[in-house]
Short mmCIF file of C-alpha atoms and ligand atoms in Angstrom, two decimals:
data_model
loop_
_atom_site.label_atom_id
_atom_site.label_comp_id
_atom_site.label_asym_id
_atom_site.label_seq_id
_atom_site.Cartn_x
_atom_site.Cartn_y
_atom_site.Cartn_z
CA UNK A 112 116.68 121.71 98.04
CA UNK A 113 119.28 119.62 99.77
CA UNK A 114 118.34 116.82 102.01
CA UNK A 115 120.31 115.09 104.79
CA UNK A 116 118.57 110.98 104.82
CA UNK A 117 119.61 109.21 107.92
CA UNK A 118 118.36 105.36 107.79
CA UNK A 119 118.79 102.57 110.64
CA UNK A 120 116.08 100.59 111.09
CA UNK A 121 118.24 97.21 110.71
CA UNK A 122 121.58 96.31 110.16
CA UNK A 123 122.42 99.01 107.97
CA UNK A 124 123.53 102.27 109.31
CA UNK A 125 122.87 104.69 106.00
CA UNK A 126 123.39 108.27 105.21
CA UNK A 127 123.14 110.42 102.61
CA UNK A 128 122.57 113.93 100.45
CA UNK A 129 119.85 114.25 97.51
CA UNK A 130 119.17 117.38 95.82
CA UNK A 131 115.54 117.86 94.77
CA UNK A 132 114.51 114.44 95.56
CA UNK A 133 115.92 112.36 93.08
CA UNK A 134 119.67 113.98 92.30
CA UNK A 135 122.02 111.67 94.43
CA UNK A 136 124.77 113.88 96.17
CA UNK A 137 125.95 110.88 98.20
CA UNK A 138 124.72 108.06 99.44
CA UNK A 139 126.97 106.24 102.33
CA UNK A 140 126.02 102.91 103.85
CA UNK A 141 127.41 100.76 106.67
CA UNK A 142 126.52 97.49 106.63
CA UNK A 143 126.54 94.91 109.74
CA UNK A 144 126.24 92.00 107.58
CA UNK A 145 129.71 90.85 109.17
CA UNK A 146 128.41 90.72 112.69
CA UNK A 147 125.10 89.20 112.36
CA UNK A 148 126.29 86.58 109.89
CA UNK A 149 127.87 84.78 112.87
CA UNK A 150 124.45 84.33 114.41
CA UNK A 151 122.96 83.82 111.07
CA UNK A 152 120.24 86.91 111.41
CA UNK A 153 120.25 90.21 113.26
CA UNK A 154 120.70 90.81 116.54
CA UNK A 155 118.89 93.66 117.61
CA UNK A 156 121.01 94.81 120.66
CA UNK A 157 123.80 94.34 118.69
CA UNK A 158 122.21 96.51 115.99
CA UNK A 159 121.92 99.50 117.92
CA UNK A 160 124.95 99.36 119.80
CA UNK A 161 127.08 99.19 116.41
CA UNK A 162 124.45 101.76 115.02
CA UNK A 163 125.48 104.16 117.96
CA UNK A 164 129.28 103.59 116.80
CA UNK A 165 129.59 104.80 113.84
CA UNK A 166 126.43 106.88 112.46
CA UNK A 167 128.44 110.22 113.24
CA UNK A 168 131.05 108.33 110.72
CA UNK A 169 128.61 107.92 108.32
CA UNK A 170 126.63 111.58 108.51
CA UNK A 171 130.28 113.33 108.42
CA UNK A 172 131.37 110.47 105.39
CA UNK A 173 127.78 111.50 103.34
CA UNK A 174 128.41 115.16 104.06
CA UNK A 175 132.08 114.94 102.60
CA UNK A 176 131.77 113.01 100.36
CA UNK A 177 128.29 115.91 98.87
CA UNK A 178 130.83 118.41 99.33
CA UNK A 179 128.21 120.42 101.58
CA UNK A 180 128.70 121.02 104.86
CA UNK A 181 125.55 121.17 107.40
CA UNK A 182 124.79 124.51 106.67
CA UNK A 183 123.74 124.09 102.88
CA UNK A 184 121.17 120.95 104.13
CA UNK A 185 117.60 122.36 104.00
CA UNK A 186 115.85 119.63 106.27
CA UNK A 187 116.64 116.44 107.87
CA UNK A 188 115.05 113.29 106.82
CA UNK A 189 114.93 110.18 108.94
CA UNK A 190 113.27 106.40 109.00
CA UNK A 191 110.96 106.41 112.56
CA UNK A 192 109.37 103.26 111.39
CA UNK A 193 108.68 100.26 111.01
CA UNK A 194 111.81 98.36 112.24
CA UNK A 195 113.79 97.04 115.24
CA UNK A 196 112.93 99.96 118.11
CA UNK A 197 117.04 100.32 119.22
CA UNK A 198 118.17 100.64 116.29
CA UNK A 199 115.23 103.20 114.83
CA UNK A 200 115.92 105.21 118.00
CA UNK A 201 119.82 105.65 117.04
CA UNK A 202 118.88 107.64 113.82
CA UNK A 203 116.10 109.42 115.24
CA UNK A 204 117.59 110.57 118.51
CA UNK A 205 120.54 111.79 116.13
CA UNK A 206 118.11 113.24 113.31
CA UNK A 207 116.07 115.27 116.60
CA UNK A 208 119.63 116.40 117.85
CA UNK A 209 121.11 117.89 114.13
CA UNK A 210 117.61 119.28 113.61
CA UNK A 211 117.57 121.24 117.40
CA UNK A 212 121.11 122.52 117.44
CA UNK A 213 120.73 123.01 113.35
CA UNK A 214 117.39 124.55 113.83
CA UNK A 215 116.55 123.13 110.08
CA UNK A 216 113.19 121.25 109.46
CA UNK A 217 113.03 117.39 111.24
CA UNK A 218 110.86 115.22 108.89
CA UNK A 219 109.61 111.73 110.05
CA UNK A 220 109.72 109.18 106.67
CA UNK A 221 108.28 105.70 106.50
CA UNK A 222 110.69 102.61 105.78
CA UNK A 223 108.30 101.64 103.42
CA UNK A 224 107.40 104.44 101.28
CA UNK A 225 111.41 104.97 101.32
CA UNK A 226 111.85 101.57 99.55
CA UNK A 227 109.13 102.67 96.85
CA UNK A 228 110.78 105.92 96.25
CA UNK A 229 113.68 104.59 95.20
CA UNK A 230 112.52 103.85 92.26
CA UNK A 231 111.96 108.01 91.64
CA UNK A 232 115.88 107.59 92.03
CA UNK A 233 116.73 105.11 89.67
CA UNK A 234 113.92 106.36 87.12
CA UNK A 235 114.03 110.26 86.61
CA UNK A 236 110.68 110.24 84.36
CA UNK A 237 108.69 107.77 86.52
CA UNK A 238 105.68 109.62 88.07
CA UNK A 239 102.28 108.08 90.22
CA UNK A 240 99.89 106.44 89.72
CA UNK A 241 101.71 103.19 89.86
CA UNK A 242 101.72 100.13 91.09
CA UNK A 243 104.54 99.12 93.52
CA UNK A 244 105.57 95.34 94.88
CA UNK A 245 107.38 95.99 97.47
CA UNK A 246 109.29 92.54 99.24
CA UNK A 247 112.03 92.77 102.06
CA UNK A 248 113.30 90.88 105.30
CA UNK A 249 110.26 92.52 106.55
CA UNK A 250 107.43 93.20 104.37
CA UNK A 251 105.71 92.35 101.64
CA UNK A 252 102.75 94.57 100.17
CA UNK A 253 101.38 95.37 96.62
CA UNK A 254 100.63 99.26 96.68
CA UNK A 255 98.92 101.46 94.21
CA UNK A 256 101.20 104.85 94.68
CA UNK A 257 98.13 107.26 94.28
CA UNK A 258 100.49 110.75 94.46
CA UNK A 259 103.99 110.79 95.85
CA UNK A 260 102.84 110.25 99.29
CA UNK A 261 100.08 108.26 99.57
CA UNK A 262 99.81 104.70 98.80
CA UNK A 263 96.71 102.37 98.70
CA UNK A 264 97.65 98.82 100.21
CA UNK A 265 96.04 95.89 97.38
CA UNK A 266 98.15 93.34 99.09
CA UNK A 267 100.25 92.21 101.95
CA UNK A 268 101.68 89.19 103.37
CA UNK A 269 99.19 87.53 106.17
CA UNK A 270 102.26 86.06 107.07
CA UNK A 271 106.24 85.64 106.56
CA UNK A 272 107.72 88.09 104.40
CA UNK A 273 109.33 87.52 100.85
CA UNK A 274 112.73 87.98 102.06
CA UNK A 275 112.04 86.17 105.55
CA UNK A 276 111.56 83.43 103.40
CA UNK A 277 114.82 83.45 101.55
CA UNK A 278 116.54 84.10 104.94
CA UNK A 279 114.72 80.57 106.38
CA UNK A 280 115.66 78.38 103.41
CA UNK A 281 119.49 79.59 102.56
CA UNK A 282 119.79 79.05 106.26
CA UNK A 283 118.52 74.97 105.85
CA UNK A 284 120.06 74.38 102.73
CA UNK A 285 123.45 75.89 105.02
CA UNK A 286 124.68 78.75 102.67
CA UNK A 287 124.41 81.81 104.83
CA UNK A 288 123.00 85.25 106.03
CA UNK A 289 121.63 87.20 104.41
CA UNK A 290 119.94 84.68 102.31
CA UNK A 291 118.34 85.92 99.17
CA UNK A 292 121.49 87.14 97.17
CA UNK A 293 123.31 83.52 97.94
CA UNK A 294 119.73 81.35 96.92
CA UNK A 295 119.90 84.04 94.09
CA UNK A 296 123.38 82.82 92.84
CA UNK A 297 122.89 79.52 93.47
CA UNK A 298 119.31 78.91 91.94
CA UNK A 299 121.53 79.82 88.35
CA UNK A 300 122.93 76.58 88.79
CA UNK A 301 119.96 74.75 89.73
CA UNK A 302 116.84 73.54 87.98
CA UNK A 303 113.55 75.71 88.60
CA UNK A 304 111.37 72.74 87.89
CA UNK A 305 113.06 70.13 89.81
CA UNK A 306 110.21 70.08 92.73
CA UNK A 307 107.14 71.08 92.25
CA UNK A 308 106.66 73.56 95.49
CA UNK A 309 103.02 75.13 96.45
CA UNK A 310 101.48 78.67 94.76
CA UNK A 311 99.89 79.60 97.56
CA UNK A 312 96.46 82.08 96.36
CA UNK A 313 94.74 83.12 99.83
CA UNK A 314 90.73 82.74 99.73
CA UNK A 315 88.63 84.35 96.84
CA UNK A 316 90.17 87.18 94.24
CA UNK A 317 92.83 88.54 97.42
CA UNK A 318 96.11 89.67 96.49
CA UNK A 319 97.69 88.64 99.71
CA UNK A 320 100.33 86.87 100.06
CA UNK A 321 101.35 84.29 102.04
CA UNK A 322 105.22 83.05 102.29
CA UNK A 323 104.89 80.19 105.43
CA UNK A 324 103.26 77.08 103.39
CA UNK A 325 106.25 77.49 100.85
CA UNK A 326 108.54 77.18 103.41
CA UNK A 327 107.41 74.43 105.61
CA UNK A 328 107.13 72.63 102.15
CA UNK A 329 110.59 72.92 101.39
CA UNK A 330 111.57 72.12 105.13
CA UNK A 331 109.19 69.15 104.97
CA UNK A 332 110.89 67.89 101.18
CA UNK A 333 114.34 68.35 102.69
CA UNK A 334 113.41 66.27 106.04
CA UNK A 335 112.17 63.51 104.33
CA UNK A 336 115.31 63.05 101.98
CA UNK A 337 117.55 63.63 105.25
CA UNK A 338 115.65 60.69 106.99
CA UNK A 339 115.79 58.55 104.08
CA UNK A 340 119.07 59.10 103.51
CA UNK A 341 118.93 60.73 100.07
CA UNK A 342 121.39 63.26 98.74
CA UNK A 343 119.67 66.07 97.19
CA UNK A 344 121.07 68.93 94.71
CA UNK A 345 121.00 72.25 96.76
CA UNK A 346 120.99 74.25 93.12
CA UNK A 347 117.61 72.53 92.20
CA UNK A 348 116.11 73.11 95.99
CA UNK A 349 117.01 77.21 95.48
CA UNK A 350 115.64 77.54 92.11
CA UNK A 351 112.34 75.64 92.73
CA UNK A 352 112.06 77.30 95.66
CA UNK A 353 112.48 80.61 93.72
CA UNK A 354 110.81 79.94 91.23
CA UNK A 355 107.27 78.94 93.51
CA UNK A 356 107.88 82.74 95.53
CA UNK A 357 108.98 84.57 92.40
CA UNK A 358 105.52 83.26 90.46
CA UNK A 359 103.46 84.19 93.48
CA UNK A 360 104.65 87.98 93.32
CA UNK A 361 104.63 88.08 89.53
CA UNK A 362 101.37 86.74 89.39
CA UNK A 363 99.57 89.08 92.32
CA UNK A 364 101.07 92.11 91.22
CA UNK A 365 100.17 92.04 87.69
CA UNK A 366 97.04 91.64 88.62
CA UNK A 367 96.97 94.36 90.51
CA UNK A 368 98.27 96.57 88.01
CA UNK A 369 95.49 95.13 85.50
CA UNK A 370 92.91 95.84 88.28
CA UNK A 371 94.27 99.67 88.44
CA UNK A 372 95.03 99.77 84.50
CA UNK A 373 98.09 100.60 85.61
CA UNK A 374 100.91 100.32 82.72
CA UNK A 375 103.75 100.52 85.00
CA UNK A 376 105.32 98.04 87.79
CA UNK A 377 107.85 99.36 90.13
CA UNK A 378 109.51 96.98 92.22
CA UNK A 379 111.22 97.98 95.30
CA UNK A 380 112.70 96.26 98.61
CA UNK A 381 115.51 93.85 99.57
CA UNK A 382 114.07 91.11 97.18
CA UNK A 383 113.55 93.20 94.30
CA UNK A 384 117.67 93.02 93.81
CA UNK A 385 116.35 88.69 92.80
CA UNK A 386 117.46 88.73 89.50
CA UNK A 387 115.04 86.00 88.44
CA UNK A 388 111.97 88.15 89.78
CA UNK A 389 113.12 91.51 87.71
CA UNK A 390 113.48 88.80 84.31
CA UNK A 391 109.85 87.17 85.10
CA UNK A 392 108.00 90.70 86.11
CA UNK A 393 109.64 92.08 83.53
CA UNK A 394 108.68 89.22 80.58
CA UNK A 395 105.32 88.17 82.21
CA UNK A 396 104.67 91.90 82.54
CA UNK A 397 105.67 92.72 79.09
CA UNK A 398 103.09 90.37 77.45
CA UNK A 399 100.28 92.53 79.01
CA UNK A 400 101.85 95.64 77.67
CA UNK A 401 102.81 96.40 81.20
CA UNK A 402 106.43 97.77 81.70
CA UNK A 403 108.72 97.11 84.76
CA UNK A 404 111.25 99.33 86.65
CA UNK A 405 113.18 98.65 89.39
CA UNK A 406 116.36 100.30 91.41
CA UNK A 407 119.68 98.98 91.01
CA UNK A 408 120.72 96.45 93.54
CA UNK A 409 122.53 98.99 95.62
CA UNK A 410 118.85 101.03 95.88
CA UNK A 411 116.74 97.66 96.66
CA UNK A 412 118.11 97.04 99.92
CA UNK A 413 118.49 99.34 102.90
CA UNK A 414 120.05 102.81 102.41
CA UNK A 415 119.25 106.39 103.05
CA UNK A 416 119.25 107.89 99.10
CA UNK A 417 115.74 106.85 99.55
CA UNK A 418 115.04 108.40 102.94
CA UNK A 419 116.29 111.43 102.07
CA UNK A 420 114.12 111.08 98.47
CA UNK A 421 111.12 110.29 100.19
CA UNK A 422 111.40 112.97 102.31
CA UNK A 423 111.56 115.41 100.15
CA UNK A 424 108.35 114.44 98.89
CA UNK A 425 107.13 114.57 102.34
CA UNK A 426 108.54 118.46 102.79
CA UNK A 427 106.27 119.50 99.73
CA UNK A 428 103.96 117.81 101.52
CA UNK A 429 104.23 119.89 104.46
CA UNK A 430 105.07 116.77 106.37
CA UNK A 431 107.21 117.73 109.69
CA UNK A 432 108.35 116.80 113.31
CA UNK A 433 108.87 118.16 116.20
CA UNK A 434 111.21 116.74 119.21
CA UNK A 435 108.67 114.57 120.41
CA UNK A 436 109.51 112.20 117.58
CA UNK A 437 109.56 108.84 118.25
CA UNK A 438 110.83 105.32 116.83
CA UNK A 439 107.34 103.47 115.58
CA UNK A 440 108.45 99.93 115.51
CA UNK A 441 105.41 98.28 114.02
CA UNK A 442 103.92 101.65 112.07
CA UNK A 443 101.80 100.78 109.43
CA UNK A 444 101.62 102.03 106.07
O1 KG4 B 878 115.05 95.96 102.17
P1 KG4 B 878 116.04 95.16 102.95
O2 KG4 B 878 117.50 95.49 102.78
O3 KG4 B 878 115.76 95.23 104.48
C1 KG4 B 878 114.46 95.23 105.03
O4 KG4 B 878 113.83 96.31 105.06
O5 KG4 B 878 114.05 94.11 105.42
O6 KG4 B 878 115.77 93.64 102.57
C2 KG4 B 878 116.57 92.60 103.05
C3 KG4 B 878 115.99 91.30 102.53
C4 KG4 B 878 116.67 90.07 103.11
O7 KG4 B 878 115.67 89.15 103.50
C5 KG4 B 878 117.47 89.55 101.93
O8 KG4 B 878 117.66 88.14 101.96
C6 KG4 B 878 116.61 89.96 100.76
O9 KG4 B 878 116.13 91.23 101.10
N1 KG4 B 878 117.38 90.03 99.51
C7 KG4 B 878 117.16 89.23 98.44
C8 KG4 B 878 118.15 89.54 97.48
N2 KG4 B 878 118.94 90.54 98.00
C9 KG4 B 878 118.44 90.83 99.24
N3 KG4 B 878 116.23 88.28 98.24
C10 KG4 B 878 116.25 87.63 97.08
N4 KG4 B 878 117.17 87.84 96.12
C11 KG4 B 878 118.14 88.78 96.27
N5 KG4 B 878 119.05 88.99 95.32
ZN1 ZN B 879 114.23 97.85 104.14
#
């Protein structure tokens, strides 16, 4: 079964071809990272009006480059939610139009759940239950994939997201948009140990995360050296402030996985590219017997491989949509 993935919830505009789920046909992505960098985070309006600009590029591009034309595509697969509203409606106005004048099946897929299929991509033998961290620019939650579609929530941020965070303190310490790769990069250089920043564990035995006291910390260190006067090293700042966020996630979703006796971790999202999360899961993980998988970079962050993957699993399903669809901007998992 051929599926058509269309993704543009962000600043990516994504499309591509799977066959049966998890065989990659193509997978085409246009990134915006160029224009938002000036501002140093998204603009939404902006979004959508580059999104409108070149997704008939990118369907045509993932088509060609398949070697299918629309006629071999067995259903249409496209993110509806969560994400900025413009730029959802782009790819779901276009999904609703191929599906009408195709007359092929129109299937609504979650953001989310796309970023934990991903990992069906990368890992052809990986089957639920599960559990799943999954961290972007806009979510954080520990899920126990039940099946291939439905997911129990264990944990989720009650406030700023993984990535969010990254975003915030790359943006302080001056090195860019979008954050997490460059802290990534940098933190090699730097000391993880150098400042002691908060763990924060939310009230009782909850898996919740919360991202905001981590960051006002390291706003609060790096205002107090500014107004004394004191030089700091930027390397140590990253990795300490890595290493505090990287713990947290470790630490929550292993126990999670111990609570579901689950002897797998996928990891999935933007900040699942980090490359000192993937070595801590994996070693902190591997002491408890647990292994860890995770998508290469390319499949962490947004594209529309997983989309189209996820909705597959949705077709079997017998998940569809009509032309009523609409862009869910805030839909929860
Ligand atoms: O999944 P994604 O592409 O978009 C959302 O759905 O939000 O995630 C983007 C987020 C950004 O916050 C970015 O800074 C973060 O993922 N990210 C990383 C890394 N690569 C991307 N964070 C930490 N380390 C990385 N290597
Ligand atoms: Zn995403």
């Amino acid at each position: 079964m051929l599926i058509l993935g269309i993704e543009s919830s962000c600043d990516e505009t994504a499309a591509a071809v799977t066959r049966d789920g998890r065989e990659v046909l193509s997978n085409v992505i246009n990134t915006q990272i160029a224009i938002h960098k000036k501002f140093g985070g998204v603009v939404p309006e902006v979004a959508s009006r580059r999104h409108i600009e070149v997704i008939d590029g990118v369907i045509d591009e993932a088509l060609g480059e398949a070697n299918v034309t629309f006629d071999d595509i067995d259903a249409i697969a496209v993110t509806y939610g969560p994400g900025l509203v413009g730029a959802l409606l782009v790819g779901v106005s276009t999904a609703k139009a191929l599906a009408y004048a195709l007359n092929k099946p129109l299937i609504p897929v979650h953001h989310i759940k796309g970023h934990i299929t991903a990992n069906y991509v990368a890992h052809k033998d990986l089957e639920p239950p599960f559990v799943c961290l999954v961290a972007s620019g806009g979510h954080s939650h520990i899920v126990y994939a039940e099946d291939y579609t439905h997911y129990e929530i264990m944990g989720r941020t009650r406030d700023d997201a993984a990535g969010e965070a990254f975003d915030k303190i790359a943006r302080v310490l001056g090195l860019g948009y979008p954050g997490g790769p460059l802290i990534d990069k940098l933190a090699r250089e730097g000391d993880p140990k150098a400042v002691a920043f908060p763990r924060v564990r939310m009230d009782g035995a909850s898996l919740d995360f919360s991202f905001s006291g981590v960051k006002t910390a390291v706003l609060n260190y790096l205002h107090r050296l500014d107004q004394n006067g004191e030089t700091y090293n930027k390397a140590d700042i990253a990795a300490s402030f890595q290493d505090a966020v990287t713990d947290v996630l470790c630490e929550h979703t292993i126990e999670a996985a111990m609570i579901k006796n689950s002897k797998t971790i996928a990891i999935a999202g933007g900040v699942a590219a980090n490359s000192a999360l993937r070595k801590k899961m994996t070693e902190e993980a591997g002491k408890k017997g647990i292994r860890v998988l995770y998508p290469e970079p390319v499949l962490c962050t947004d594209n529309a491989v997983m989309i189209a993957c996820a909705g597959y699993y949705e077709y079997l399903n017998g998940t569809r949509a009509d032309l009523t669809l609409n862009a869910v901007p805030s839909l929860r998992l």
